[in-house]
């Protein structure tokens, strides 16, 4: 399944992840951004095999929305957050409930910075709030 999503604060800024069909991880399936409404696309550096992504409240009022992904950054799997338009990433978790169930959806709260909602394939949902122990990549 392919997926694209529009940034809530910048109508011309789109993100896209390709189909997932990996036999080994991380697959060379990129995460792409367009800043001109989809006319051109650029791979987000060091980000691969994004299974799902979403947006949340910005770190600063009026700033760019936080971007949340589930995938690989610099070959490390996890749940990641970017507060600077996908230029840098902070790992905020791996398996939030200790379950290895696949994460199917992720979304940041649009009003509360750092609050993240995660939906699983068969085990319900979880939510967490920052600050959490984080690893910057």
Coordinates of N, CA, C and O in Angstrom, one line a residue:
X1 N 0.8 -1.2 0.0 CA 0.0 0.0 0.0 C 0.9 1.2 0.0 O 1.8 1.4 0.8
X2 N 0.6 2.1 -0.9 CA 1.3 3.4 -0.9 C 0.5 4.4 -0.2 O -0.7 4.4 -0.1
X3 N 1.2 5.5 0.3 CA 0.5 6.5 1.1 C 1.2 7.8 1.0 O 2.4 7.9 1.0
X4 N 0.3 8.8 0.9 CA 0.8 10.2 0.9 C 0.0 11.0 1.9 O -1.1 10.6 2.3
X5 N 0.6 12.1 2.4 CA -0.1 12.8 3.4 C 0.3 14.3 3.2 O 1.5 14.6 3.0
X6 N -0.6 15.2 3.5 CA -0.4 16.6 3.4 C -0.1 17.2 4.7 O -0.8 16.9 5.7
X7 N 0.9 18.0 4.8 CA 1.2 18.7 6.1 C 0.1 19.7 6.4 O -0.3 20.4 5.6
X8 N -0.4 19.7 7.7 CA -1.5 20.5 8.0 C -1.2 22.0 8.0 O -2.0 22.8 7.8
X9 N 0.1 22.4 8.1 CA 0.5 23.8 8.1 C 1.0 24.3 6.8 O 0.9 25.5 6.6
X10 N 1.4 23.5 5.9 CA 2.0 23.9 4.6 C 1.3 23.1 3.5 O 1.6 21.9 3.2
X11 N 0.3 23.6 2.9 CA -0.5 22.9 1.9 C 0.3 22.4 0.7 O 0.0 21.4 0.1
X12 N 1.5 23.0 0.4 CA 2.3 22.5 -0.7 C 3.3 21.4 -0.3 O 4.0 20.9 -1.1
X13 N 3.4 21.1 1.1 CA 4.3 20.2 1.6 C 3.6 18.8 1.7 O 2.7 18.7 2.5
X14 N 4.1 17.8 1.0 CA 3.5 16.5 1.0 C 4.6 15.5 1.3 O 5.8 15.7 1.0
X15 N 4.2 14.4 2.0 CA 5.1 13.3 2.2 C 4.5 12.0 1.6 O 3.3 11.9 1.5
X16 N 5.4 11.1 1.2 CA 5.0 9.9 0.6 C 5.9 8.7 0.9 O 7.1 8.9 1.1
X17 N 5.3 7.6 1.2 CA 6.1 6.4 1.4 C 5.6 5.3 0.3 O 4.5 5.2 0.0
X18 N 6.6 4.6 -0.2 CA 6.3 3.6 -1.2 C 5.8 2.4 -0.6 O 5.6 2.2 0.6
X19 N 5.6 1.4 -1.5 CA 5.1 0.1 -1.1 C 6.1 -0.7 -0.2 O 7.3 -0.5 -0.4
X20 N 5.6 -1.4 0.7 CA 6.5 -2.2 1.6 C 6.5 -3.7 1.1 O 5.4 -4.3 1.1
X21 N 7.6 -4.2 0.8 CA 7.7 -5.5 0.3 C 9.1 -6.1 0.6 O 9.6 -6.9 -0.2
X22 N 9.6 -5.8 1.8 CA 11.0 -6.2 2.1 C 11.1 -7.6 2.6 O 10.3 -8.1 3.3
X23 N 12.2 -8.3 2.1 CA 12.5 -9.6 2.7 C 13.6 -9.4 3.8 O 13.7 -10.2 4.7
X24 N 14.3 -8.3 3.7 CA 15.3 -8.0 4.8 C 15.1 -6.5 5.1 O 14.5 -5.7 4.4
X25 N 15.6 -6.1 6.3 CA 15.3 -4.8 6.8 C 16.6 -4.1 7.2 O 17.6 -4.7 7.6
X26 N 16.7 -2.8 7.0 CA 15.7 -2.0 6.3 C 15.7 -2.1 4.8 O 16.8 -2.2 4.2
X27 N 14.6 -2.1 4.2 CA 14.5 -2.2 2.7 C 14.9 -0.8 2.2 O 14.8 0.2 2.8
X28 N 15.3 -0.8 0.9 CA 15.7 0.4 0.3 C 14.5 1.2 -0.3 O 14.5 1.7 -1.3
X29 N 13.4 1.2 0.5 CA 12.2 1.9 0.2 C 12.2 3.2 0.9 O 12.1 3.3 2.1
X30 N 12.3 4.3 0.1 CA 12.5 5.6 0.7 C 11.2 6.3 1.2 O 10.1 5.8 1.0
X31 N 11.4 7.4 1.9 CA 10.4 8.3 2.4 C 10.6 9.6 1.7 O 11.7 10.1 1.7
X32 N 9.6 10.1 1.0 CA 9.8 11.2 0.1 C 9.0 12.5 0.5 O 7.9 12.3 1.1
X33 N 9.5 13.6 0.2 CA 8.9 14.9 0.5 C 8.8 15.7 -0.8 O 9.7 15.8 -1.6
X34 N 7.7 16.4 -1.0 CA 7.5 17.4 -2.0 C 7.2 18.7 -1.3 O 6.4 18.8 -0.4
X35 N 7.8 19.8 -1.8 CA 7.5 21.1 -1.2 C 6.8 22.0 -2.2 O 6.6 23.2 -2.0
X36 N 6.4 21.4 -3.4 CA 5.7 22.2 -4.4 C 4.4 21.5 -4.9 O 4.1 21.4 -6.1
X37 N 3.7 20.9 -4.0 CA 2.4 20.3 -4.3 C 2.5 19.0 -5.0 O 1.5 18.6 -5.7
X38 N 3.6 18.3 -5.1 CA 3.7 17.0 -5.8 C 4.4 17.1 -7.1 O 4.5 16.1 -7.8
X39 N 4.8 18.3 -7.6 CA 5.4 18.4 -8.9 C 6.8 17.7 -8.9 O 7.1 17.1 -9.9
X40 N 7.5 17.8 -7.8 CA 8.8 17.0 -7.7 C 8.9 16.4 -6.3 O 8.3 16.9 -5.4
X41 N 9.7 15.4 -6.2 CA 9.8 14.6 -4.9 C 11.3 14.4 -4.6 O 12.1 14.2 -5.5
X42 N 11.6 14.5 -3.4 CA 13.0 14.3 -2.9 C 13.0 13.3 -1.8 O 12.1 13.4 -0.9
X43 N 13.9 12.4 -1.8 CA 14.0 11.4 -0.7 C 14.5 12.1 0.6 O 15.4 12.9 0.5
X44 N 13.9 11.8 1.7 CA 14.3 12.3 3.0 C 15.6 11.5 3.3 O 15.5 10.3 3.4
X45 N 16.7 12.2 3.6 CA 18.0 11.4 3.8 C 17.9 10.5 5.0 O 17.3 10.9 6.1
X46 N 18.5 9.3 4.9 CA 18.7 8.4 6.0 C 17.4 7.8 6.6 O 17.4 7.3 7.7
X47 N 16.3 7.9 5.8 CA 15.0 7.4 6.3 C 14.6 6.3 5.3 O 14.5 6.6 4.1
X48 N 14.3 5.1 5.8 CA 13.9 4.0 4.9 C 12.8 3.2 5.6 O 12.5 3.3 6.8
X49 N 12.0 2.5 4.7 CA 11.0 1.6 5.1 C 10.0 2.1 6.1 O 9.8 1.6 7.2
X50 N 9.5 3.2 5.8 CA 8.5 3.9 6.7 C 7.1 3.1 6.6 O 6.6 3.1 5.5
X51 N 6.7 2.5 7.6 CA 5.4 1.8 7.5 C 4.2 2.6 7.7 O 3.1 2.4 7.1
X52 N 4.3 3.7 8.4 CA 3.2 4.7 8.6 C 3.8 6.0 9.1 O 4.9 6.0 9.7
X53 N 3.1 7.0 8.9 CA 3.5 8.4 9.4 C 2.4 9.3 9.6 O 1.3 9.0 9.1
X54 N 2.6 10.3 10.4 CA 1.5 11.3 10.7 C 2.1 12.6 11.2 O 3.3 12.7 11.4
X55 N 1.3 13.5 11.5 CA 1.7 14.8 12.0 C 1.1 15.1 13.4 O 0.1 14.5 13.8
X56 N 1.7 16.1 14.1 CA 1.2 16.5 15.4 C 1.5 17.9 15.6 O 2.1 18.6 14.8
X57 N 1.1 18.4 16.8 CA 1.3 19.8 17.2 C 2.8 20.2 17.0 O 3.7 19.4 17.3
X58 N 3.1 21.4 16.6 CA 4.5 21.9 16.5 C 5.1 22.0 17.9 O 4.4 22.2 18.9
X59 N 6.4 22.0 17.9 CA 7.2 22.2 19.2 C 7.0 23.6 19.7 O 7.0 23.8 20.9
X60 N 6.9 24.6 18.8 CA 6.7 26.0 19.1 C 5.4 26.5 18.5 O 5.1 26.1 17.3
X61 N 4.7 27.3 19.1 CA 3.4 27.8 18.5 C 3.7 28.4 17.2 O 4.6 29.2 17.0
X62 N 2.9 28.0 16.2 CA 3.0 28.6 14.8 C 4.1 28.0 14.0 O 4.3 28.3 12.9
X63 N 4.9 27.0 14.6 CA 6.0 26.3 13.9 C 5.5 25.2 13.0 O 4.3 25.0 12.9
X64 N 6.5 24.6 12.4 CA 6.1 23.4 11.5 C 5.6 22.3 12.3 O 6.2 22.0 13.4
X65 N 4.6 21.6 11.9 CA 4.1 20.4 12.7 C 5.2 19.4 12.9 O 6.0 19.2 12.1
X66 N 5.1 18.7 14.0 CA 5.9 17.5 14.3 C 5.5 16.4 13.3 O 4.4 16.3 13.0
X67 N 6.5 15.7 12.8 CA 6.3 14.6 11.9 C 6.7 13.3 12.7 O 7.7 13.3 13.3
X68 N 5.8 12.3 12.7 CA 6.1 11.1 13.4 C 6.1 9.9 12.3 O 5.3 9.9 11.4
X69 N 7.1 9.1 12.4 CA 7.2 7.9 11.5 C 7.5 6.7 12.3 O 8.0 6.7 13.4
X70 N 7.1 5.6 11.7 CA 7.5 4.3 12.2 C 8.4 3.7 11.1 O 7.9 3.5 10.0
X71 N 9.7 3.5 11.3 CA 10.5 3.0 10.3 C 12.0 3.0 10.7 O 12.3 3.0 11.9
X72 N 12.9 3.2 9.8 CA 14.3 3.1 10.0 C 14.9 4.5 9.8 O 14.7 5.1 8.7
X73 N 15.7 5.0 10.7 CA 16.5 6.2 10.5 C 17.9 5.8 10.8 O 18.2 5.2 11.9
X74 N 18.8 6.0 9.9 CA 20.2 5.6 10.0 C 20.3 4.1 10.3 O 21.1 3.7 11.2
X75 N 19.4 3.3 9.7 CA 19.4 1.8 9.9 C 19.0 1.4 11.3 O 19.2 0.2 11.6
X76 N 18.3 2.2 12.1 CA 17.8 1.9 13.4 C 16.3 1.9 13.4 O 15.7 3.0 13.0
X77 N 15.6 0.8 13.7 CA 14.2 0.8 13.7 C 13.6 1.5 14.9 O 14.2 1.4 16.0
X78 N 12.5 2.2 14.7 CA 11.8 2.8 15.9 C 10.7 3.7 15.5 O 10.3 3.8 14.3
X79 N 10.2 4.3 16.5 CA 9.2 5.4 16.3 C 10.0 6.7 16.5 O 10.7 6.9 17.4
X80 N 9.9 7.6 15.5 CA 10.7 8.7 15.4 C 9.9 10.0 15.3 O 8.8 10.0 14.7
X81 N 10.5 11.1 15.7 CA 9.8 12.4 15.7 C 10.8 13.4 15.1 O 12.0 13.4 15.4
X82 N 10.3 14.3 14.2 CA 11.1 15.4 13.6 C 10.3 16.7 13.9 O 9.1 16.7 13.7
X83 N 11.0 17.7 14.4 CA 10.4 19.0 14.6 C 10.9 20.0 13.7 O 10.6 21.2 13.9
X84 N 11.7 19.6 12.7 CA 12.3 20.6 11.8 C 12.1 20.2 10.3 O 13.0 20.2 9.5
X85 N 10.9 19.8 9.9 CA 10.6 19.5 8.5 C 11.4 18.3 8.0 O 11.9 18.4 6.9
X86 N 11.6 17.3 8.8 CA 12.3 16.0 8.4 C 13.8 16.2 8.2 O 14.4 15.4 7.5
X87 N 14.4 17.2 8.8 CA 15.8 17.4 8.7 C 16.6 16.5 9.7 O 17.7 16.1 9.4
X88 N 16.0 16.4 10.9 CA 16.7 15.6 11.9 C 15.6 14.8 12.6 O 14.4 15.2 12.6
X89 N 16.0 13.7 13.3 CA 15.0 12.8 13.9 C 15.4 12.4 15.3 O 16.6 12.3 15.6
X90 N 14.5 12.3 16.2 CA 14.7 11.8 17.6 C 13.9 10.5 17.8 O 12.7 10.5 17.5
X91 N 14.5 9.5 18.2 CA 13.8 8.2 18.5 C 13.1 8.3 19.8 O 13.6 8.6 20.8
X92 N 11.8 8.1 19.7 CA 10.9 8.2 20.9 C 10.4 6.9 21.4 O 9.7 6.8 22.4
X93 N 10.7 5.8 20.7 CA 10.3 4.5 21.1 C 10.6 3.4 20.1 O 11.1 3.7 19.0
X94 N 10.3 2.2 20.5 CA 10.4 1.1 19.5 C 9.1 0.3 19.5 O 8.4 0.4 18.6
X95 N 8.9 -0.4 20.6 CA 7.6 -1.2 20.8 C 6.9 -0.7 22.0 O 7.2 -1.1 23.1
X96 N 6.0 0.3 21.9 CA 5.5 1.0 23.0 C 4.8 0.2 24.1 O 4.9 0.5 25.3
X97 N 4.2 -0.9 23.8 CA 3.6 -1.7 24.8 C 4.3 -3.0 25.1 O 3.8 -3.9 25.8
X98 N 5.5 -3.2 24.6 CA 6.3 -4.4 24.7 C 5.8 -5.5 23.7 O 6.3 -6.6 23.7
X99 N 4.8 -5.2 23.0 CA 4.2 -6.1 22.0 C 5.0 -6.0 20.7 O 5.4 -4.9 20.3
X100 N 5.1 -7.1 20.0 CA 5.8 -7.0 18.7 C 4.7 -6.9 17.6 O 5.1 -7.0 16.4
X101 N 3.5 -6.6 17.9 CA 2.4 -6.4 17.0 C 2.8 -5.3 16.1 O 3.3 -4.3 16.5
X102 N 2.4 -5.4 14.8 CA 2.8 -4.3 13.8 C 2.0 -3.0 14.1 O 0.8 -3.1 14.4
X103 N 2.7 -1.9 14.0 CA 2.1 -0.6 14.2 C 1.5 -0.3 12.8 O 2.2 -0.2 11.8
X104 N 0.2 0.0 12.8 CA -0.5 0.3 11.6 C -0.8 1.7 11.3 O -1.0 2.2 10.2
X105 N -0.8 2.5 12.4 CA -1.1 4.0 12.2 C -0.4 4.7 13.4 O -0.2 4.2 14.4
X106 N -0.1 6.0 13.1 CA 0.5 6.9 14.1 C 0.0 8.3 13.8 O -0.1 8.7 12.6
X107 N -0.3 9.0 14.9 CA -0.7 10.4 14.7 C -0.3 11.2 16.0 O -0.6 10.7 17.1
X108 N 0.2 12.3 15.8 CA 0.4 13.2 16.9 C -0.8 14.0 17.2 O -1.6 14.2 16.3
X109 N -1.0 14.3 18.5 CA -2.2 15.1 18.8 C -2.0 16.5 18.2 O -1.0 17.1 18.3
X110 N -3.1 17.0 17.5 CA -2.9 18.3 16.9 C -2.8 19.5 17.8 O -2.4 20.6 17.4
X111 N -3.2 19.3 19.1 CA -3.2 20.4 20.1 C -2.2 20.3 21.2 O -1.8 21.2 21.8
X112 N -1.7 19.1 21.4 CA -0.7 18.8 22.5 C 0.6 18.3 22.0 O 0.7 17.2 21.5
X113 N 1.6 19.2 22.0 CA 2.9 18.8 21.5 C 3.5 17.6 22.2 O 3.4 17.5 23.5
X114 N 4.0 16.6 21.5 CA 4.6 15.5 22.0 C 3.7 14.3 22.4 O 4.1 13.3 22.8
X115 N 2.4 14.5 22.3 CA 1.4 13.4 22.6 C 1.2 12.6 21.3 O 0.8 13.3 20.3
X116 N 1.4 11.3 21.3 CA 1.4 10.5 20.1 C 0.4 9.3 20.3 O 0.5 8.7 21.4
X117 N -0.4 9.1 19.3 CA -1.3 8.0 19.3 C -0.8 6.9 18.3 O -0.5 7.2 17.2
X118 N -0.8 5.6 18.8 CA -0.3 4.6 17.9 C -1.3 3.5 17.9 O -1.8 3.0 18.9
X119 N -1.7 3.0 16.7 CA -2.6 1.9 16.5 C -2.0 0.7 16.0 O -1.1 0.7 15.1
X120 N -2.3 -0.5 16.6 CA -1.7 -1.7 16.2 C -2.6 -2.6 15.4 O -3.8 -2.4 15.3
X121 N -2.0 -3.6 14.7 CA -2.8 -4.4 13.8 C -3.8 -5.3 14.6 O -4.8 -5.7 14.0
X122 N -3.5 -5.7 15.8 CA -4.4 -6.6 16.5 C -4.5 -6.4 18.0 O -5.2 -7.1 18.7
X123 N -3.7 -5.5 18.5 CA -3.6 -5.3 20.0 C -4.1 -4.0 20.5 O -3.7 -3.5 21.5
X124 N -4.9 -3.3 19.7 CA -5.5 -2.1 20.2 C -4.6 -0.9 19.9 O -4.1 -0.7 18.8
X125 N -4.4 0.0 20.9 CA -3.7 1.2 20.7 C -2.9 1.6 21.9 O -3.1 1.0 23.0
X126 N -2.0 2.6 21.7 CA -1.3 3.1 22.9 C -1.1 4.6 22.6 O -1.2 5.1 21.5
X127 N -0.8 5.4 23.7 CA -0.4 6.7 23.5 C 0.7 7.1 24.5 O 0.8 6.4 25.5
X128 N 1.5 8.0 24.1 CA 2.6 8.4 25.0 C 2.8 9.9 24.8 O 2.4 10.5 23.9
X129 N 3.5 10.4 25.8 CA 3.8 11.8 25.8 C 5.3 12.0 26.0 O 5.9 11.3 26.7
X130 N 5.8 13.0 25.3 CA 7.2 13.4 25.5 C 7.3 14.3 26.7 O 6.3 14.9 27.0
X131 N 8.3 14.4 27.4 CA 9.6 13.9 27.1 C 9.8 12.4 27.5 O 9.3 12.0 28.6
X132 N 10.4 11.6 26.6 CA 10.7 10.3 26.9 C 12.2 10.2 26.7 O 12.8 11.0 26.1
X133 N 12.8 9.1 27.2 CA 14.3 8.9 26.9 C 14.4 8.9 25.3 O 13.7 8.1 24.7
X134 N 15.2 9.7 24.8 CA 15.3 9.8 23.3 C 16.7 9.7 22.8 O 17.6 10.1 23.5
X135 N 16.8 9.2 21.6 CA 18.1 9.1 21.0 C 18.0 9.9 19.7 O 17.2 9.6 18.8
X136 N 18.9 10.9 19.6 CA 18.9 11.7 18.4 C 19.7 11.1 17.3 O 20.8 10.5 17.5
X137 N 19.2 11.1 16.1 CA 19.9 10.5 14.9 C 20.0 11.6 13.8 O 19.1 12.2 13.4

